[in-house]
Coordinates of C-alpha atoms in Angstrom, one line a residue:
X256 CA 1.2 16.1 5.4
X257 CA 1.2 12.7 7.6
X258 CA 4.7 10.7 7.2
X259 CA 5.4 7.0 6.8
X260 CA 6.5 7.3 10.4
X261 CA 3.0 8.5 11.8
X262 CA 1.0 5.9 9.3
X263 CA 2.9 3.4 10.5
X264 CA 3.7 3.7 13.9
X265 CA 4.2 1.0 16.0
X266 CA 0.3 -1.1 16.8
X267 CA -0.5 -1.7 20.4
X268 CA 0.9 -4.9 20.7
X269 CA 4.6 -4.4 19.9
X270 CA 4.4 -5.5 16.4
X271 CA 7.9 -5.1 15.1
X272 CA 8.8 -1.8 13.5
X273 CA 9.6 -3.7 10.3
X274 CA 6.3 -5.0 10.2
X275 CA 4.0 -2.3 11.8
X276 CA 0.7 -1.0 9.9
X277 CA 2.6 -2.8 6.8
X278 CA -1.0 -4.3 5.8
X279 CA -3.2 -2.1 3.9
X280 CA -6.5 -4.1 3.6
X281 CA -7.3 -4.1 0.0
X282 CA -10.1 -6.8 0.6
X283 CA -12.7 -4.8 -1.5
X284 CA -10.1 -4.5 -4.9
X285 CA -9.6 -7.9 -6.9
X286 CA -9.0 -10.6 -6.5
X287 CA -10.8 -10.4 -2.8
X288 CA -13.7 -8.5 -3.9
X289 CA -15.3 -9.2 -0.7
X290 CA -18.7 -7.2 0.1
X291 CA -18.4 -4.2 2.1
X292 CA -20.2 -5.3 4.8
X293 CA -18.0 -8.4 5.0
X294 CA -14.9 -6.3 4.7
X295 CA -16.4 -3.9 7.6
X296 CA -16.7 -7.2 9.5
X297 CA -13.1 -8.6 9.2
X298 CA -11.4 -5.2 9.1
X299 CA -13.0 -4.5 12.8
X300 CA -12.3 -8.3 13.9
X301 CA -8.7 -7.6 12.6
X302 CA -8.4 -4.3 14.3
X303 CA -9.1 -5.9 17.8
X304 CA -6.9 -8.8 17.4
X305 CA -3.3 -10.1 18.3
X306 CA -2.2 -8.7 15.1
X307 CA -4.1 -5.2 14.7
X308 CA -0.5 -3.6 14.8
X309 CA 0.5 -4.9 11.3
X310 CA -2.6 -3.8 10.2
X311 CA -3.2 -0.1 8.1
X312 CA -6.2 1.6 6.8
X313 CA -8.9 0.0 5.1
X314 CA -8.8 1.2 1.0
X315 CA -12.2 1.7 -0.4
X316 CA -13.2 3.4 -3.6
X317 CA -15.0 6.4 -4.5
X318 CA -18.0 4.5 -6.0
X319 CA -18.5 2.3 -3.1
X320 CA -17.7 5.0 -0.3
X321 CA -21.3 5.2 0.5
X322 CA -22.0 1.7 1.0
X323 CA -19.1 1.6 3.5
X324 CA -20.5 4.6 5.6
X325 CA -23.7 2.4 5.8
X326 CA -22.2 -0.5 7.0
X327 CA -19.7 1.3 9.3
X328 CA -23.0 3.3 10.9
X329 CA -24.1 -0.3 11.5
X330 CA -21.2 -1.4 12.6
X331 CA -20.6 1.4 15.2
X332 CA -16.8 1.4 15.7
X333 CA -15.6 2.3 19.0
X334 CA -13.4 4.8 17.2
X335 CA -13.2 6.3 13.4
X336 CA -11.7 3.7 11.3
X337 CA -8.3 5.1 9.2
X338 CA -8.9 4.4 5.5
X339 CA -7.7 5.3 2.3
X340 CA -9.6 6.6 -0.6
X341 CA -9.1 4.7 -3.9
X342 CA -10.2 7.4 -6.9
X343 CA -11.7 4.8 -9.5
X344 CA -14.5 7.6 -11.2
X345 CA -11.9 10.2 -12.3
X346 CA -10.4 13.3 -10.0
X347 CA -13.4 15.3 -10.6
X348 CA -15.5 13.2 -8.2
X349 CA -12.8 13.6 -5.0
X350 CA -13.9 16.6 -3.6
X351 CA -17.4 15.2 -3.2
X352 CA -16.2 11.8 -1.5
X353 CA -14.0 14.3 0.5
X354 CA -17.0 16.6 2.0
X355 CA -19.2 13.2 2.6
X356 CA -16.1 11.8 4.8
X357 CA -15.9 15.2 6.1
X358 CA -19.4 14.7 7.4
X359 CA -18.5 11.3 8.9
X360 CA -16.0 11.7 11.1
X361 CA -17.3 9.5 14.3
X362 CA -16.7 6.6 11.4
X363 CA -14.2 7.6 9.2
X364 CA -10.5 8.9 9.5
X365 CA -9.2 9.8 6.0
X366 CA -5.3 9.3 5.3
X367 CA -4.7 8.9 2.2
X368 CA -6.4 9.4 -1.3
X369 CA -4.9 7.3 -4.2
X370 CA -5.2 7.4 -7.8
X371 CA -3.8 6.5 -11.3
X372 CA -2.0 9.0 -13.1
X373 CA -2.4 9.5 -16.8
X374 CA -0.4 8.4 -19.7
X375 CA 1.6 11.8 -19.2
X376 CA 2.0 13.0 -15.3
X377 CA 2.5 16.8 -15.9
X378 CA 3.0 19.0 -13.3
X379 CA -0.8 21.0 -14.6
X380 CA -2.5 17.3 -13.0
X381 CA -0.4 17.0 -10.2
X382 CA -1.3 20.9 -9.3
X383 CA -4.9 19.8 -9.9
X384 CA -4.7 16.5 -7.4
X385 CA -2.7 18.8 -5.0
X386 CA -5.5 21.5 -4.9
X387 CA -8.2 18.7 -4.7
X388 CA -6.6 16.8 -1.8
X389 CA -6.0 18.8 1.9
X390 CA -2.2 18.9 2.8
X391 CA -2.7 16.9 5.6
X392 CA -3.8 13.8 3.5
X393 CA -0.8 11.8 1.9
X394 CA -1.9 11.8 -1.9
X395 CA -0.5 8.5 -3.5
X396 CA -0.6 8.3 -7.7
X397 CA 0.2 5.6 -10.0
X398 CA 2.3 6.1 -12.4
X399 CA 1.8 4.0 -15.6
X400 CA 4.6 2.0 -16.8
X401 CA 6.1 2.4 -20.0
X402 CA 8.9 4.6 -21.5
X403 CA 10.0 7.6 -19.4
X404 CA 7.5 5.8 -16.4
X405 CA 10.3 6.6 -13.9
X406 CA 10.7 10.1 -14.6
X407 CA 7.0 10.0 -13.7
X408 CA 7.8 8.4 -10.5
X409 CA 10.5 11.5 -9.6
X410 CA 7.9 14.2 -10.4
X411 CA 5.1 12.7 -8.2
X412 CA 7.7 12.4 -5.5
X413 CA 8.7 16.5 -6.3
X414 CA 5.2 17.3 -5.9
X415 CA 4.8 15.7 -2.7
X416 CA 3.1 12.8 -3.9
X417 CA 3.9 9.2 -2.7
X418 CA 4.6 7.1 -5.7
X419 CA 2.8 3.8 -6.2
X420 CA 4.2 0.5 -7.7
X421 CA 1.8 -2.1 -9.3
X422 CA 3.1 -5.1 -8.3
X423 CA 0.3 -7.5 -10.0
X424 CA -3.0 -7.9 -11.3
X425 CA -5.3 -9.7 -13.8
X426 CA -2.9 -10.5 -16.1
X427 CA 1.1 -11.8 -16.7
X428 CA 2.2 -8.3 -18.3
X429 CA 0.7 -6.6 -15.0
X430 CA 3.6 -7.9 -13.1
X431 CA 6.9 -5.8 -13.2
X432 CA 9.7 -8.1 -13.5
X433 CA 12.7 -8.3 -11.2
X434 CA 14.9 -5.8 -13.4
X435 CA 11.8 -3.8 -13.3
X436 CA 11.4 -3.4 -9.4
X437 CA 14.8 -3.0 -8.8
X438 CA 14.9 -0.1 -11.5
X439 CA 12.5 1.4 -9.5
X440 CA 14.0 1.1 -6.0
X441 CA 16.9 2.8 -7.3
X442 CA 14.8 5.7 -7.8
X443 CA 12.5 5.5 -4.9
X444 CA 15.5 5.5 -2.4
X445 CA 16.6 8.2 -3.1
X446 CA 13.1 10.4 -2.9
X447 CA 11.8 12.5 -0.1
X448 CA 8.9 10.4 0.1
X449 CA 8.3 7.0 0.6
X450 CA 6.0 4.6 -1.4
X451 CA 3.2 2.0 -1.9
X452 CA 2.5 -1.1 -3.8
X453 CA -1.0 -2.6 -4.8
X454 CA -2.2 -5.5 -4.4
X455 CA -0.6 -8.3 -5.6
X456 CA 1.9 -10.3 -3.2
X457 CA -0.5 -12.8 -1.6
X458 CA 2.7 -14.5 0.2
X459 CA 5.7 -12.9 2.1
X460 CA 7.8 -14.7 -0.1
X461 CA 8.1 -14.9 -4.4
X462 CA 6.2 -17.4 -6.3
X463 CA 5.2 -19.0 -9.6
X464 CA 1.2 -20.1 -9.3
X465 CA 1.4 -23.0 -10.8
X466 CA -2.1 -22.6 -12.3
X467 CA -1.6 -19.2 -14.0
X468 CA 1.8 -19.1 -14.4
X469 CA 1.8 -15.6 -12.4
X470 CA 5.1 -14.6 -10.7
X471 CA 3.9 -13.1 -7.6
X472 CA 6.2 -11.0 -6.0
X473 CA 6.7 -11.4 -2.1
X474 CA 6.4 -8.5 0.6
X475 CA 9.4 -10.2 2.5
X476 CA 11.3 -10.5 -0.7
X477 CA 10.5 -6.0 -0.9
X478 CA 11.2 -5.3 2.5
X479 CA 14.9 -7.4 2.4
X480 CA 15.4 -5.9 -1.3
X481 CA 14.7 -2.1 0.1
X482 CA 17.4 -2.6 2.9
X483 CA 19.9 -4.0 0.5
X484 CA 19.3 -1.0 -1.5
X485 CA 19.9 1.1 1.1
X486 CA 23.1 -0.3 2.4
X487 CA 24.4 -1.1 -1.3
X488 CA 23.8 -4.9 -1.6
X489 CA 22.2 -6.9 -3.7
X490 CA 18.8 -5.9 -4.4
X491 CA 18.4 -8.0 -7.6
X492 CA 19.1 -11.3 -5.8
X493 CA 16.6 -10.1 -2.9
X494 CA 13.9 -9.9 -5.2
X495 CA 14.4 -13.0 -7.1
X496 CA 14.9 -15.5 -3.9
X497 CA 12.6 -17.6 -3.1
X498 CA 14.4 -18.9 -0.1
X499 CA 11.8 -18.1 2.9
X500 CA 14.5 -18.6 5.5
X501 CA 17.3 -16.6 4.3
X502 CA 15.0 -14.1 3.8
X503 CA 13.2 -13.8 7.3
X504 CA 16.8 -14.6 9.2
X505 CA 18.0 -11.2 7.2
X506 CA 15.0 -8.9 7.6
X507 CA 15.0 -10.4 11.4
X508 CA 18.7 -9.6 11.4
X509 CA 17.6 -5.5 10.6
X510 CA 18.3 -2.9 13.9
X511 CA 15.2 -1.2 14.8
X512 CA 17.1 2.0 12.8
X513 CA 17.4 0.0 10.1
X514 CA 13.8 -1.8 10.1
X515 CA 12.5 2.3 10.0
X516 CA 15.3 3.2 7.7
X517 CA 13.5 0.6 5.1
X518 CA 9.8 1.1 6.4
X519 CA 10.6 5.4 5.5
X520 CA 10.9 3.8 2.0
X521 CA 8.6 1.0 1.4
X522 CA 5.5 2.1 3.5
X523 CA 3.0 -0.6 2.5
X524 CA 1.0 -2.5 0.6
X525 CA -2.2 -3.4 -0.1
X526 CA -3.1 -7.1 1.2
X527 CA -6.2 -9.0 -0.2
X528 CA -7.3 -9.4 3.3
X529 CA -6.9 -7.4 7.0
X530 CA -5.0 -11.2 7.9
X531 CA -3.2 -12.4 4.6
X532 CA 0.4 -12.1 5.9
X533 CA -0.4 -13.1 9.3
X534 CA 0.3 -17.2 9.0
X535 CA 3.6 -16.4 6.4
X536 CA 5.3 -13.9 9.0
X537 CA 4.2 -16.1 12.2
X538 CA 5.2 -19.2 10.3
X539 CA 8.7 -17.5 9.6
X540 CA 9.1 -16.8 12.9
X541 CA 8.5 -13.0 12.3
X542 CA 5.5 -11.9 14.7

């Protein structure tokens, strides 16, 4: 099975190891929802650009895999583009998306498949999604919060599975609140594998929208909070900040073992576009 440390090696331009293939591009999942061929477009643009080494695979889901082979054959990369498979029509249908990918390998290079986990993650469904998905594909599952959701999170992780956190969505109660996420990282540090979070931190650093009262999470704020974890600070106060400068001097402060350290953790998360941190992390002085 591919590690954090091969998705997320180092880009060709020296991007920080902190920082490198940290960028999922989620830009065909809400609230983007760009068109494929639009999101073929920017994801290519973004791949040959200053900042292609924070950038990881493109997520697309079953339903609209076809649509992105089109526009990829159109496209004509110079090499297969990495991506990760979104399951959004139900397990039985991954075997299927697998053979047509299979078939498309001058376009496509499949690293991951993702999907949510039911109510009750028992180890009969995870035997299913590990006979389903090849070993050499990082399977990543949702687990649904709730009661018990963290024993969930421990028996994805025993099954090889990278565990995903929801960080947001289309409403308030999809957020996880700060006691929440730091419940989780207490777990997820301590697991053999590392995890991913959705979509859902527009920013770097935490915010209020002042429209819809959302309290979006920050990726700087998750990378900071994992490291403090990990070395026994604060991870409470890391996730709550919203003090852009602390926060970039400390994660700018982290040894190349250390930025790894955190990145074998946190892996990454999805971003509403193949650019969305860019101006946040140059403005902070970061890339």
């Amino acid at each position: 099975m591919s590690s954090a440390v091969e998705l997320h090696a180092p880009g060709p331009r020296g991007t920080p190891p902190l920082l490198a293939r940290l960028a999922d591009d989620a830009s065909l999942f809400s609230p983007a929802s760009a068109s494929v061929a639009q999101a073929v477009e920017d994801h290519l643009r973004a791949r040959d650009g200053e900042y292609a080494g924070l950038l990881g695979p493109i997520l697309c889901q079953v339903s609209r895999l076809p649509e992105l082979i089109t526009e990829l054959a159109k496209a004509k990369p110079a090499e297969p583009v990495p991506m990760s498979l979104v399951c959004d029509t139900g397990l039985g249908e991954v075997p299927k998306a697998l053979s047509i990918i299979e078939g498309r390998q001058e376009l496509l290079s499949l690293r991951m498949v993702e999907m949510p986990g039911p109510s009750d993650v028992d180890d009969v469904w995870l035997e299913r999604v590990s006979e389903f998905v090849p070993e050499d594909v990082v399977r990543v599952v949702e687990p649904r919060r709730g009661e018990g959701w963290l024993d969930s999170v421990r028996r994805v992780a025993e099954f090889g599975c990278w565990p995903k956190l929801r960080s947001g969505g289309q409403t308030v109660e999809s957020f996880p609140s700060v006691d929440v996420v730091a419940e989780f990282l207490a777990v997820a540090t301590t697991l053999d594998v590392p995890f991913k979070v959705t979509a859902g931190m527009p920013r770097a650093v935490r915010r209020t929208d002042s429209e819809t009262g959302f309290p979006y999470h920050g990726f700087l704020n998750l990378l900071v909070a994992v490291g403090r974890a990990l070395s026994g600070q604060d991870v409470r106060g890391a996730l709550a900040s919203t003090d852009a400068a602390e926060l970039a001097a400390e994660a700018g402060s982290f040894s190349d073992e250390a930025a790894k350290a955190v990145r074998g953790v946190f892996a990454s998360y999805g971003a509403n576009s193949p650019t969305d941190p860019v101006s946040d992390l140059v403005e902070l002085e970061l890339l």
